[in-house]
mmCIF file of C-alpha atoms in Angstrom:
data_model
loop_
_atom_site.group_PDB
_atom_site.id
_atom_site.type_symbol
_atom_site.label_atom_id
_atom_site.label_comp_id
_atom_site.label_asym_id
_atom_site.label_seq_id
_atom_site.Cartn_x
_atom_site.Cartn_y
_atom_site.Cartn_z
ATOM 1 C CA MET A 1 22.000 4.000 14.386
ATOM 2 C CA ALA A 2 22.186 5.006 10.722
ATOM 3 C CA GLU A 3 22.773 8.688 10.135
ATOM 4 C CA PHE A 4 20.336 10.472 7.857
ATOM 5 C CA THR A 5 21.720 11.014 4.374
ATOM 6 C CA LEU A 6 20.377 12.065 1.010
ATOM 7 C CA GLU A 7 22.941 9.943 -0.828
ATOM 8 C CA LEU A 8 22.158 6.330 -1.648
ATOM 9 C CA ASN A 9 25.029 3.922 -1.084
ATOM 10 C CA ASP A 10 26.391 1.699 -3.838
ATOM 11 C CA ASP A 11 24.238 -1.294 -2.891
ATOM 12 C CA GLN A 12 21.095 0.828 -2.871
ATOM 13 C CA LYS A 13 21.955 2.346 -6.238
ATOM 14 C CA GLN A 14 22.455 -1.118 -7.677
ATOM 15 C CA VAL A 15 19.051 -2.280 -6.410
ATOM 16 C CA ARG A 16 17.415 0.937 -7.633
ATOM 17 C CA ASP A 17 18.865 0.529 -11.127
ATOM 18 C CA TRP A 18 17.843 -3.138 -11.220
ATOM 19 C CA LEU A 19 14.266 -2.269 -10.258
ATOM 20 C CA HIS A 20 14.169 0.608 -12.706
ATOM 21 C CA GLY A 21 15.252 -1.728 -15.484
ATOM 22 C CA PHE A 22 12.519 -4.225 -14.604
ATOM 23 C CA ALA A 23 9.937 -1.448 -14.470
ATOM 24 C CA ALA A 24 11.062 -0.071 -17.841
ATOM 25 C CA ASP A 25 11.497 -3.373 -19.676
ATOM 26 C CA VAL A 26 8.734 -5.551 -18.190
ATOM 27 C CA ILE A 27 6.114 -3.445 -16.390
ATOM 28 C CA ARG A 28 5.718 -0.472 -18.726
ATOM 29 C CA PRO A 29 5.267 -2.427 -21.963
ATOM 30 C CA ALA A 30 2.446 -4.393 -20.308
ATOM 31 C CA ALA A 31 0.765 -1.498 -18.501
ATOM 32 C CA SER A 32 -1.798 -0.455 -21.089
ATOM 33 C CA GLU A 33 -2.907 -4.019 -21.869
ATOM 34 C CA TRP A 34 -3.610 -4.990 -18.274
ATOM 35 C CA ASP A 35 -5.269 -1.663 -17.512
ATOM 36 C CA GLU A 36 -7.687 -2.335 -20.373
ATOM 37 C CA ARG A 37 -8.221 -5.962 -19.371
ATOM 38 C CA GLU A 38 -8.785 -5.074 -15.686
ATOM 39 C CA GLU A 39 -7.300 -8.410 -14.688
ATOM 40 C CA THR A 40 -4.463 -9.566 -12.465
ATOM 41 C CA PRO A 41 -1.271 -9.548 -14.592
ATOM 42 C CA TRP A 42 -0.148 -13.065 -13.696
ATOM 43 C CA PRO A 43 2.595 -13.229 -16.369
ATOM 44 C CA VAL A 44 4.209 -10.052 -15.032
ATOM 45 C CA ILE A 45 4.023 -11.280 -11.433
ATOM 46 C CA GLN A 46 5.627 -14.525 -12.568
ATOM 47 C CA GLU A 47 8.453 -12.590 -14.240
ATOM 48 C CA ALA A 48 8.922 -10.646 -11.002
ATOM 49 C CA ALA A 49 9.095 -13.943 -9.129
ATOM 50 C CA LYS A 50 11.671 -15.355 -11.549
ATOM 51 C CA VAL A 51 14.082 -12.466 -10.969
ATOM 52 C CA GLY A 52 13.465 -12.366 -7.216
ATOM 53 C CA ILE A 53 11.382 -9.205 -6.892
ATOM 54 C CA TYR A 54 8.171 -11.016 -6.018
ATOM 55 C CA SER A 55 9.435 -12.744 -2.884
ATOM 56 C CA LEU A 56 9.537 -12.311 0.867
ATOM 57 C CA ASP A 57 13.334 -12.310 0.799
ATOM 58 C CA PHE A 58 13.454 -9.226 -1.410
ATOM 59 C CA TYR A 59 11.043 -7.214 0.725
ATOM 60 C CA ALA A 60 12.727 -8.350 3.924
ATOM 61 C CA GLN A 61 16.082 -7.121 2.614
ATOM 62 C CA GLN A 62 14.608 -3.724 1.803
ATOM 63 C CA PHE A 63 12.654 -3.544 5.058
ATOM 64 C CA PHE A 64 15.752 -4.173 7.154
ATOM 65 C CA ASP A 65 17.836 -1.609 5.296
ATOM 66 C CA PRO A 66 19.322 0.322 8.266
ATOM 67 C CA THR A 67 18.827 3.675 6.525
ATOM 68 C CA GLY A 68 15.092 3.067 6.090
ATOM 69 C CA LEU A 69 15.286 3.931 2.389
ATOM 70 C CA GLY A 70 15.054 0.418 0.928
ATOM 71 C CA ILE A 71 11.259 0.172 0.854
ATOM 72 C CA PRO A 72 10.492 3.722 -0.379
ATOM 73 C CA MET A 73 13.168 3.413 -3.050
ATOM 74 C CA ALA A 74 11.690 0.100 -4.260
ATOM 75 C CA MET A 75 8.120 1.400 -4.213
ATOM 76 C CA GLU A 76 9.018 4.526 -6.180
ATOM 77 C CA GLU A 77 10.727 2.568 -8.961
ATOM 78 C CA LEU A 78 8.035 -0.097 -9.322
ATOM 79 C CA PHE A 79 5.197 2.441 -9.311
ATOM 80 C CA TRP A 80 7.133 4.587 -11.770
ATOM 81 C CA GLY A 81 6.604 1.624 -14.081
ATOM 82 C CA ASP A 82 2.833 1.369 -13.548
ATOM 83 C CA ALA A 83 0.712 1.705 -10.435
ATOM 84 C CA GLY A 84 -1.788 -1.067 -11.207
ATOM 85 C CA ILE A 85 0.785 -3.723 -12.060
ATOM 86 C CA ALA A 86 3.071 -2.613 -9.227
ATOM 87 C CA LEU A 87 0.235 -2.951 -6.728
ATOM 88 C CA SER A 88 -0.392 -6.469 -7.995
ATOM 89 C CA ILE A 89 3.277 -7.227 -7.317
ATOM 90 C CA VAL A 90 3.458 -5.663 -3.847
ATOM 91 C CA GLY A 91 -0.128 -6.301 -2.675
ATOM 92 C CA THR A 92 0.727 -9.652 -1.101
ATOM 93 C CA GLY A 93 3.124 -7.761 1.136
ATOM 94 C CA LEU A 94 0.165 -6.261 3.024
ATOM 95 C CA ALA A 95 -0.871 -9.704 4.238
ATOM 96 C CA ALA A 96 2.723 -10.779 4.833
ATOM 97 C CA VAL A 97 3.365 -7.744 7.021
ATOM 98 C CA GLY A 98 0.218 -8.569 8.983
ATOM 99 C CA VAL A 99 1.611 -12.015 9.772
ATOM 100 C CA LEU A 100 5.121 -10.730 10.478
ATOM 101 C CA ALA A 101 3.770 -8.096 12.867
ATOM 102 C CA ASN A 102 1.398 -10.331 14.825
ATOM 103 C CA GLY A 103 2.241 -13.978 14.171
ATOM 104 C CA THR A 104 4.403 -16.494 15.975
ATOM 105 C CA GLU A 105 7.592 -17.819 14.401
ATOM 106 C CA GLU A 106 5.770 -21.007 13.487
ATOM 107 C CA GLN A 107 2.944 -19.066 11.817
ATOM 108 C CA ILE A 108 5.402 -16.906 9.902
ATOM 109 C CA GLY A 109 7.281 -19.963 8.662
ATOM 110 C CA THR A 110 4.084 -21.794 7.743
ATOM 111 C CA TRP A 111 1.965 -19.172 6.021
ATOM 112 C CA ILE A 112 4.161 -16.603 4.345
ATOM 113 C CA PRO A 113 5.737 -19.088 1.895
ATOM 114 C CA GLN A 114 2.196 -20.115 0.913
ATOM 115 C CA MET A 115 1.375 -16.476 0.173
ATOM 116 C CA TYR A 116 4.018 -16.190 -2.538
ATOM 117 C CA GLY A 117 4.347 -19.695 -3.955
ATOM 118 C CA ASP A 118 7.277 -19.889 -6.363
ATOM 119 C CA ALA A 119 8.186 -18.819 -9.889
ATOM 120 C CA ASP A 120 6.536 -21.934 -11.366
ATOM 121 C CA ASP A 121 3.355 -21.646 -9.276
ATOM 122 C CA VAL A 122 2.825 -18.039 -8.222
ATOM 123 C CA LYS A 123 0.366 -17.355 -5.400
ATOM 124 C CA VAL A 124 -1.008 -14.137 -3.906
ATOM 125 C CA ALA A 125 -2.389 -13.198 -0.502
ATOM 126 C CA ALA A 126 -5.022 -10.734 0.691
ATOM 127 C CA PHE A 127 -5.260 -8.528 3.758
ATOM 128 C CA CYS A 128 -8.908 -7.988 4.677
ATOM 129 C CA SER A 129 -9.667 -5.139 7.062
ATOM 130 C CA SER A 130 -12.058 -2.559 5.557
ATOM 131 C CA GLU A 131 -15.801 -3.154 5.585
ATOM 132 C CA PRO A 132 -18.782 -1.492 3.904
ATOM 133 C CA ASP A 133 -19.455 0.518 7.087
ATOM 134 C CA ALA A 134 -15.939 0.529 8.546
ATOM 135 C CA GLY A 135 -13.256 2.174 6.449
ATOM 136 C CA SER A 136 -11.543 4.999 8.308
ATOM 137 C CA ASP A 137 -13.745 4.231 11.330
ATOM 138 C CA VAL A 138 -12.172 0.907 12.280
ATOM 139 C CA ALA A 139 -14.064 0.884 15.584
ATOM 140 C CA SER A 140 -17.265 0.233 13.599
ATOM 141 C CA MET A 141 -16.028 -3.114 12.276
ATOM 142 C CA ARG A 142 -18.727 -5.805 12.341
ATOM 143 C CA THR A 143 -17.008 -8.989 11.174
ATOM 144 C CA ARG A 144 -17.059 -11.266 14.207
ATOM 145 C CA ALA A 145 -14.814 -14.100 15.288
ATOM 146 C CA VAL A 146 -16.269 -16.394 17.953
ATOM 147 C CA TYR A 147 -14.216 -19.074 19.651
ATOM 148 C CA ASP A 148 -15.643 -22.620 19.746
ATOM 149 C CA GLN A 149 -13.760 -24.014 22.701
ATOM 150 C CA ALA A 150 -15.072 -27.556 22.278
ATOM 151 C CA LYS A 151 -13.533 -27.831 18.818
ATOM 152 C CA ASP A 152 -10.697 -25.329 19.274
ATOM 153 C CA GLU A 153 -11.954 -23.432 16.244
ATOM 154 C CA TRP A 154 -12.757 -19.830 15.428
ATOM 155 C CA VAL A 155 -15.962 -19.081 13.521
ATOM 156 C CA LEU A 156 -15.844 -15.981 11.293
ATOM 157 C CA ASN A 157 -18.832 -14.146 9.852
ATOM 158 C CA GLY A 158 -18.963 -10.846 7.996
ATOM 159 C CA THR A 159 -18.101 -9.033 4.783
ATOM 160 C CA LYS A 160 -14.837 -7.336 3.929
ATOM 161 C CA THR A 161 -14.418 -4.854 1.119
ATOM 162 C CA TRP A 162 -11.686 -3.140 -0.891
ATOM 163 C CA ALA A 163 -9.488 -6.213 -0.422
ATOM 164 C CA THR A 164 -6.524 -6.334 -2.791
ATOM 165 C CA ASN A 165 -6.446 -9.912 -4.151
ATOM 166 C CA GLY A 166 -9.654 -10.627 -2.244
ATOM 167 C CA GLY A 167 -11.204 -13.934 -3.246
ATOM 168 C CA ILE A 168 -8.366 -14.958 -5.587
ATOM 169 C CA ALA A 169 -5.769 -15.191 -2.828
ATOM 170 C CA ASN A 170 -4.267 -18.436 -1.651
ATOM 171 C CA VAL A 171 -4.164 -17.104 1.912
ATOM 172 C CA HIS A 172 -6.427 -14.440 3.428
ATOM 173 C CA VAL A 173 -5.536 -12.483 6.564
ATOM 174 C CA VAL A 174 -8.772 -11.264 8.148
ATOM 175 C CA VAL A 175 -9.179 -8.699 10.916
ATOM 176 C CA ALA A 176 -12.265 -9.426 13.036
ATOM 177 C CA VAL A 177 -13.934 -8.354 16.270
ATOM 178 C CA VAL A 178 -13.475 -10.689 19.227
ATOM 179 C CA ASP A 179 -14.700 -8.294 21.959
ATOM 180 C CA PRO A 180 -17.157 -5.636 20.695
ATOM 181 C CA GLU A 181 -17.098 -3.698 23.980
ATOM 182 C CA LEU A 182 -13.433 -2.775 23.484
ATOM 183 C CA GLY A 183 -13.905 -1.089 20.137
ATOM 184 C CA SER A 184 -10.789 -1.168 17.948
ATOM 185 C CA LYS A 185 -8.798 -2.708 20.819
ATOM 186 C CA GLY A 186 -11.063 -5.758 20.688
ATOM 187 C CA HIS A 187 -9.854 -6.804 17.231
ATOM 188 C CA ALA A 188 -7.664 -9.756 16.266
ATOM 189 C CA SER A 189 -6.170 -11.077 13.025
ATOM 190 C CA PHE A 190 -6.747 -14.540 11.609
ATOM 191 C CA ILE A 191 -5.318 -16.693 8.845
ATOM 192 C CA VAL A 192 -7.902 -18.242 6.551
ATOM 193 C CA PRO A 193 -6.114 -21.156 4.834
ATOM 194 C CA PRO A 194 -6.566 -22.056 1.160
ATOM 195 C CA ASP A 195 -9.892 -23.618 0.129
ATOM 196 C CA THR A 196 -11.561 -22.999 3.496
ATOM 197 C CA PRO A 197 -15.345 -23.528 3.167
ATOM 198 C CA GLY A 198 -17.490 -20.444 3.685
ATOM 199 C CA LEU A 199 -15.078 -17.887 2.232
ATOM 200 C CA SER A 200 -16.097 -16.524 -1.156
ATOM 201 C CA GLN A 201 -15.452 -13.573 -3.393
ATOM 202 C CA GLY A 202 -18.209 -11.005 -3.459
ATOM 203 C CA GLN A 203 -18.350 -8.068 -5.816
ATOM 204 C CA LYS A 204 -15.249 -7.427 -7.911
ATOM 205 C CA PHE A 205 -14.888 -3.685 -8.276
ATOM 206 C CA LYS A 206 -14.481 -2.026 -11.671
ATOM 207 C CA LYS A 207 -12.249 0.858 -10.704
ATOM 208 C CA HIS A 208 -11.342 4.308 -12.010
ATOM 209 C CA GLY A 209 -7.626 3.523 -11.764
ATOM 210 C CA ILE A 210 -5.102 0.835 -10.698
ATOM 211 C CA ARG A 211 -7.242 -1.470 -12.797
ATOM 212 C CA ALA A 212 -4.598 -4.189 -13.143
ATOM 213 C CA SER A 213 -4.881 -4.764 -9.398
ATOM 214 C CA HIS A 214 -7.722 -7.081 -8.343
ATOM 215 C CA THR A 215 -9.987 -5.475 -5.719
ATOM 216 C CA ALA A 216 -13.054 -7.251 -4.371
ATOM 217 C CA GLU A 217 -15.323 -8.026 -1.460
ATOM 218 C CA VAL A 218 -14.632 -11.093 0.653
ATOM 219 C CA VAL A 219 -17.666 -12.787 2.178
ATOM 220 C CA LEU A 220 -17.266 -14.949 5.292
ATOM 221 C CA GLU A 221 -20.167 -17.249 6.151
ATOM 222 C CA ASP A 222 -19.576 -19.536 9.135
ATOM 223 C CA VAL A 223 -15.930 -19.850 8.176
ATOM 224 C CA ARG A 224 -14.332 -22.286 10.599
ATOM 225 C CA ILE A 225 -10.582 -22.165 11.057
ATOM 226 C CA PRO A 226 -8.345 -24.044 13.504
ATOM 227 C CA GLY A 227 -7.398 -22.325 16.748
ATOM 228 C CA HIS A 228 -3.776 -22.069 15.639
ATOM 229 C CA CYS A 229 -4.851 -19.703 12.838
ATOM 230 C CA LEU A 230 -5.307 -16.874 15.331
ATOM 231 C CA LEU A 231 -2.208 -14.747 14.788
ATOM 232 C CA GLY A 232 -0.126 -14.636 17.937
ATOM 233 C CA GLY A 233 -2.118 -17.371 19.669
ATOM 234 C CA LYS A 234 -5.013 -17.300 22.135
ATOM 235 C CA GLU A 235 -2.917 -16.840 25.262
ATOM 236 C CA LYS A 236 -1.411 -13.642 23.890
ATOM 237 C CA LEU A 237 -4.836 -12.438 22.761
ATOM 238 C CA ASP A 238 -6.388 -13.072 26.190
ATOM 239 C CA GLN A 239 -3.580 -11.125 27.870
ATOM 240 C CA ARG A 240 -3.965 -8.206 25.485
ATOM 241 C CA LEU A 241 -7.740 -8.075 25.952
ATOM 242 C CA ALA A 242 -7.330 -8.177 29.730
ATOM 243 C CA ARG A 243 -4.957 -5.196 29.627
ATOM 244 C CA ALA A 244 -7.355 -3.297 27.373
ATOM 245 C CA ARG A 245 -10.240 -3.919 29.782
ATOM 246 C CA GLU A 246 -8.126 -2.692 32.699
ATOM 247 C CA ARG A 247 -7.181 0.483 30.828
ATOM 248 C CA ALA A 248 -10.799 1.114 29.863
ATOM 249 C CA ALA A 249 -11.926 0.671 33.462
ATOM 250 C CA SER A 250 -9.301 3.149 34.694
ATOM 251 C CA GLY A 251 -9.934 5.745 31.989
ATOM 252 C CA GLY A 252 -7.135 4.461 29.784
ATOM 253 C CA GLU A 253 -9.306 4.577 26.709
ATOM 254 C CA ARG A 254 -7.442 7.757 25.783
ATOM 255 C CA VAL A 255 -4.247 5.786 25.233
ATOM 256 C CA LYS A 256 -3.186 6.033 21.591
ATOM 257 C CA ASN A 257 -4.442 3.122 19.513
ATOM 258 C CA ALA A 258 -1.540 0.812 18.652
ATOM 259 C CA ALA A 259 -3.082 0.086 15.257
ATOM 260 C CA MET A 260 -3.015 3.777 14.433
ATOM 261 C CA ALA A 261 0.666 3.878 15.360
ATOM 262 C CA THR A 262 1.290 0.970 12.977
ATOM 263 C CA PHE A 263 -0.536 2.754 10.155
ATOM 264 C CA GLU A 264 1.498 5.879 10.872
ATOM 265 C CA ALA A 265 4.728 3.931 10.374
ATOM 266 C CA SER A 266 3.542 2.270 7.131
ATOM 267 C CA ARG A 267 2.228 5.365 5.381
ATOM 268 C CA PRO A 268 5.570 6.540 3.960
ATOM 269 C CA ALA A 269 5.586 3.465 1.694
ATOM 270 C CA VAL A 270 2.311 4.638 0.150
ATOM 271 C CA GLY A 271 3.825 8.090 -0.180
ATOM 272 C CA ALA A 272 6.700 6.542 -2.120
ATOM 273 C CA MET A 273 4.217 4.866 -4.486
ATOM 274 C CA ALA A 274 2.660 8.264 -5.138
ATOM 275 C CA VAL A 275 6.080 9.805 -5.777
ATOM 276 C CA GLY A 276 6.774 7.114 -8.386
ATOM 277 C CA THR A 277 3.558 7.846 -10.267
ATOM 278 C CA ALA A 278 4.101 11.607 -10.079
ATOM 279 C CA ARG A 279 7.673 11.294 -11.320
ATOM 280 C CA ALA A 280 6.571 9.140 -14.239
ATOM 281 C CA ALA A 281 3.961 11.686 -15.346
ATOM 282 C CA TYR A 282 6.391 14.577 -14.935
ATOM 283 C CA GLU A 283 8.989 12.870 -17.115
ATOM 284 C CA VAL A 284 6.464 12.258 -19.893
ATOM 285 C CA ALA A 285 5.320 15.885 -19.737
ATOM 286 C CA LEU A 286 8.897 17.188 -19.731
ATOM 287 C CA ASP A 287 9.873 15.140 -22.790
ATOM 288 C CA TYR A 288 6.687 16.173 -24.578
ATOM 289 C CA ALA A 289 7.225 19.853 -23.809
ATOM 290 C CA LYS A 290 10.747 19.688 -25.243
ATOM 291 C CA THR A 291 9.665 18.099 -28.537
ATOM 292 C CA ARG A 292 6.180 19.496 -29.140
ATOM 293 C CA THR A 293 6.362 22.660 -31.213
ATOM 294 C CA GLN A 294 3.726 25.374 -31.544
ATOM 295 C CA PHE A 295 4.145 28.769 -33.178
ATOM 296 C CA GLY A 296 7.604 27.729 -34.327
ATOM 297 C CA ARG A 297 9.175 26.770 -30.989
ATOM 298 C CA PRO A 298 9.026 23.998 -28.347
ATOM 299 C CA ILE A 299 6.193 24.621 -25.883
ATOM 300 C CA ILE A 300 8.661 24.457 -22.972
ATOM 301 C CA ASP A 301 9.883 27.869 -24.159
ATOM 302 C CA ASN A 302 6.532 29.252 -23.063
ATOM 303 C CA GLN A 303 6.628 30.484 -19.486
ATOM 304 C CA GLY A 304 3.199 29.023 -18.728
ATOM 305 C CA ILE A 305 4.493 25.512 -19.486
ATOM 306 C CA ALA A 306 7.979 25.974 -18.049
ATOM 307 C CA PHE A 307 6.662 27.255 -14.717
ATOM 308 C CA GLN A 308 4.280 24.303 -14.425
ATOM 309 C CA LEU A 309 7.152 21.877 -14.948
ATOM 310 C CA ALA A 310 9.226 23.760 -12.373
ATOM 311 C CA ASP A 311 6.439 23.449 -9.815
ATOM 312 C CA MET A 312 5.910 19.768 -10.651
ATOM 313 C CA ARG A 313 9.568 18.898 -10.120
ATOM 314 C CA THR A 314 9.739 20.922 -6.893
ATOM 315 C CA ARG A 315 6.701 19.180 -5.416
ATOM 316 C CA ILE A 316 8.025 15.732 -6.380
ATOM 317 C CA ASP A 317 11.385 16.368 -4.737
ATOM 318 C CA ALA A 318 9.713 17.811 -1.628
ATOM 319 C CA ALA A 319 7.401 14.789 -1.392
ATOM 320 C CA ARG A 320 10.330 12.394 -1.701
ATOM 321 C CA LEU A 321 12.201 14.194 1.067
ATOM 322 C CA LEU A 322 9.197 13.914 3.409
ATOM 323 C CA VAL A 323 8.898 10.203 2.598
ATOM 324 C CA TRP A 324 12.591 9.572 3.164
ATOM 325 C CA ARG A 325 12.574 11.481 6.438
ATOM 326 C CA ALA A 326 9.596 9.536 7.783
ATOM 327 C CA SER A 327 11.052 6.213 6.610
ATOM 328 C CA TRP A 328 14.379 6.961 8.271
ATOM 329 C CA MET A 329 12.608 7.991 11.490
ATOM 330 C CA ALA A 330 10.534 4.790 11.538
ATOM 331 C CA THR A 331 13.575 2.574 10.983
ATOM 332 C CA THR A 332 15.758 4.326 13.569
ATOM 333 C CA GLY A 333 13.018 4.428 16.206
ATOM 334 C CA LYS A 334 12.556 8.172 16.299
ATOM 335 C CA PRO A 335 9.028 9.094 17.436
ATOM 336 C CA PHE A 336 6.641 10.764 15.022
ATOM 337 C CA THR A 337 6.009 13.731 17.326
ATOM 338 C CA SER A 338 4.325 15.684 14.529
ATOM 339 C CA ALA A 339 2.762 12.759 12.646
ATOM 340 C CA GLU A 340 5.592 12.788 10.106
ATOM 341 C CA GLY A 341 4.344 9.522 8.604
ATOM 342 C CA SER A 342 0.964 11.035 7.821
ATOM 343 C CA MET A 343 2.644 14.214 6.586
ATOM 344 C CA SER A 344 4.627 12.261 4.018
ATOM 345 C CA LYS A 345 1.628 10.305 2.787
ATOM 346 C CA LEU A 346 -0.589 13.391 2.648
ATOM 347 C CA TYR A 347 1.830 15.555 0.697
ATOM 348 C CA ALA A 348 2.973 12.827 -1.690
ATOM 349 C CA SER A 349 -0.615 11.765 -2.437
ATOM 350 C CA GLU A 350 -1.756 15.299 -3.146
ATOM 351 C CA THR A 351 1.367 15.809 -5.259
ATOM 352 C CA ALA A 352 0.586 12.762 -7.395
ATOM 353 C CA LYS A 353 -2.930 14.009 -8.131
ATOM 354 C CA LYS A 354 -1.755 17.531 -8.951
ATOM 355 C CA VAL A 355 1.288 16.558 -11.021
ATOM 356 C CA THR A 356 -0.574 13.990 -13.118
ATOM 357 C CA ALA A 357 -3.343 16.525 -13.786
ATOM 358 C CA GLN A 358 -0.741 19.076 -14.879
ATOM 359 C CA ALA A 359 0.856 16.463 -17.128
ATOM 360 C CA VAL A 360 -2.475 15.872 -18.875
ATOM 361 C CA GLN A 361 -2.870 19.626 -19.326
ATOM 362 C CA ILE A 362 0.616 20.038 -20.800
ATOM 363 C CA LEU A 363 -0.072 17.303 -23.343
ATOM 364 C CA GLY A 364 -3.395 18.942 -24.184
ATOM 365 C CA GLY A 365 -5.710 16.798 -26.287
ATOM 366 C CA ASN A 366 -3.089 14.070 -26.489
ATOM 367 C CA GLY A 367 -3.009 13.879 -22.698
ATOM 368 C CA PHE A 368 -6.727 13.138 -22.685
ATOM 369 C CA THR A 369 -6.326 10.041 -24.857
ATOM 370 C CA ARG A 370 -5.140 6.574 -23.970
ATOM 371 C CA GLU A 371 -2.454 6.832 -26.619
ATOM 372 C CA TYR A 372 -0.349 8.583 -24.000
ATOM 373 C CA PRO A 373 0.270 7.136 -20.502
ATOM 374 C CA VAL A 374 -0.473 10.303 -18.523
ATOM 375 C CA GLU A 375 -4.199 9.638 -18.880
ATOM 376 C CA ARG A 376 -3.755 6.334 -17.065
ATOM 377 C CA MET A 377 -1.360 7.837 -14.528
ATOM 378 C CA HIS A 378 -3.899 10.540 -13.711
ATOM 379 C CA ARG A 379 -6.577 7.928 -13.064
ATOM 380 C CA ASP A 380 -4.190 5.829 -10.988
ATOM 381 C CA ALA A 381 -3.107 8.807 -8.859
ATOM 382 C CA ALA A 382 -6.621 9.295 -7.492
ATOM 383 C CA ILE A 383 -6.268 6.274 -5.214
ATOM 384 C CA TYR A 384 -3.389 7.687 -3.193
ATOM 385 C CA THR A 385 -5.566 10.257 -1.443
ATOM 386 C CA ILE A 386 -8.063 7.506 -0.559
ATOM 387 C CA PHE A 387 -6.445 4.232 0.533
ATOM 388 C CA GLU A 388 -4.279 3.714 3.625
ATOM 389 C CA GLY A 389 -6.166 6.638 5.157
ATOM 390 C CA THR A 390 -7.769 9.427 3.138
ATOM 391 C CA SER A 391 -6.174 12.860 2.944
ATOM 392 C CA GLU A 392 -8.840 14.036 5.368
ATOM 393 C CA ILE A 393 -7.806 11.350 7.871
ATOM 394 C CA GLN A 394 -4.135 12.296 7.441
ATOM 395 C CA ARG A 395 -4.948 15.909 8.269
ATOM 396 C CA LEU A 396 -6.963 14.760 11.273
ATOM 397 C CA VAL A 397 -4.072 12.640 12.542
ATOM 398 C CA ILE A 398 -1.611 15.494 12.059
ATOM 399 C CA ALA A 399 -3.889 18.041 13.729
ATOM 400 C CA ARG A 400 -4.620 15.826 16.722
ATOM 401 C CA THR A 401 -0.962 14.988 17.128
ATOM 402 C CA LEU A 402 -0.051 18.677 17.170
ATOM 403 C CA SER A 403 -2.847 19.502 19.625
ATOM 404 C CA GLY A 404 -2.202 16.552 21.921
ATOM 405 C CA MET A 405 -5.653 15.085 21.364
ATOM 406 C CA PRO A 406 -5.976 11.282 21.265
ATOM 407 C CA ILE A 407 -5.975 9.528 17.892
ATOM 408 C CA ARG A 408 -8.760 6.964 17.954
#
């Protein structure tokens, strides 16, 4: 088991510096253009594929880092470059993780390569879970999957929303209800292959921030997929549903939802994204405060500015430490007895919103214009307290964990 350390090893430093260089040289120069265009930055994704960043191999290497710091380190550097473009680069990973977590070896080998394509023909994938009436309340999901035994096909109907790469993806991973009586335990995940009839893109959202990342509704109308597209297979699903029915009959509905435990383990990665955005805004504000003069001296000489920068840096470092701790705990199998995953995501998300707002304030009128990147960073930071569980949900998870109440 890897011991916890605050010092990156040589290999990690090399990867960090490589990612930082890509973020500085490729992502940042393109950030403003693609934010204005509100389109998927295909050329940047292709560049990431050429150098090996946009690939399953890269994320697998970081995921299996025994210290647990590979993924948060990578997320921080990429999102330091730009949140919208970075999300376009890492968004496929959401669907890939869904297949890795639930699929068979054959499904993993078949579908994940199709999610990424290659440097000459880049593809993306979409993970479709949220619905218009089922965001934080996953038990209210309405998208149904019905098994047609005669044809060995699943028939999917419903509407998904807030899907990164939704509708433009080569492969969609869709979470649907197979047994409504079991609530969130009656869900299953399905692969929808490329060009499957009945799947279409609904509304494409024009967003406040992360505008270079494509977000849209996915509409499923009598979408028929082969039986082998059920992740994990039908035998495994039937066994899991049977156990859930037994637990429900014996009062086991208070058992902690496994999906919630999965979210808890993945939240530090989102925290790391928030740290990257906060750090980027802080650095711009620090440089500005050192060079901007008023009343004959740099504004950093004013206590009101200097103290803000001190607080910004302290919060960023504290957020990173919470993220690293939770990531190390998840990798080494230590239980989140106090919802440490949610703690890291909550604090880092709130830090990103606060630090980017302070950066705008330090730059004054310049910070309010698109001539300076803190305006964009401030807009981007708003998403961190919303997706992958709102700040309110994080507090609920933490509070219920501390009190011993079930997390539904």
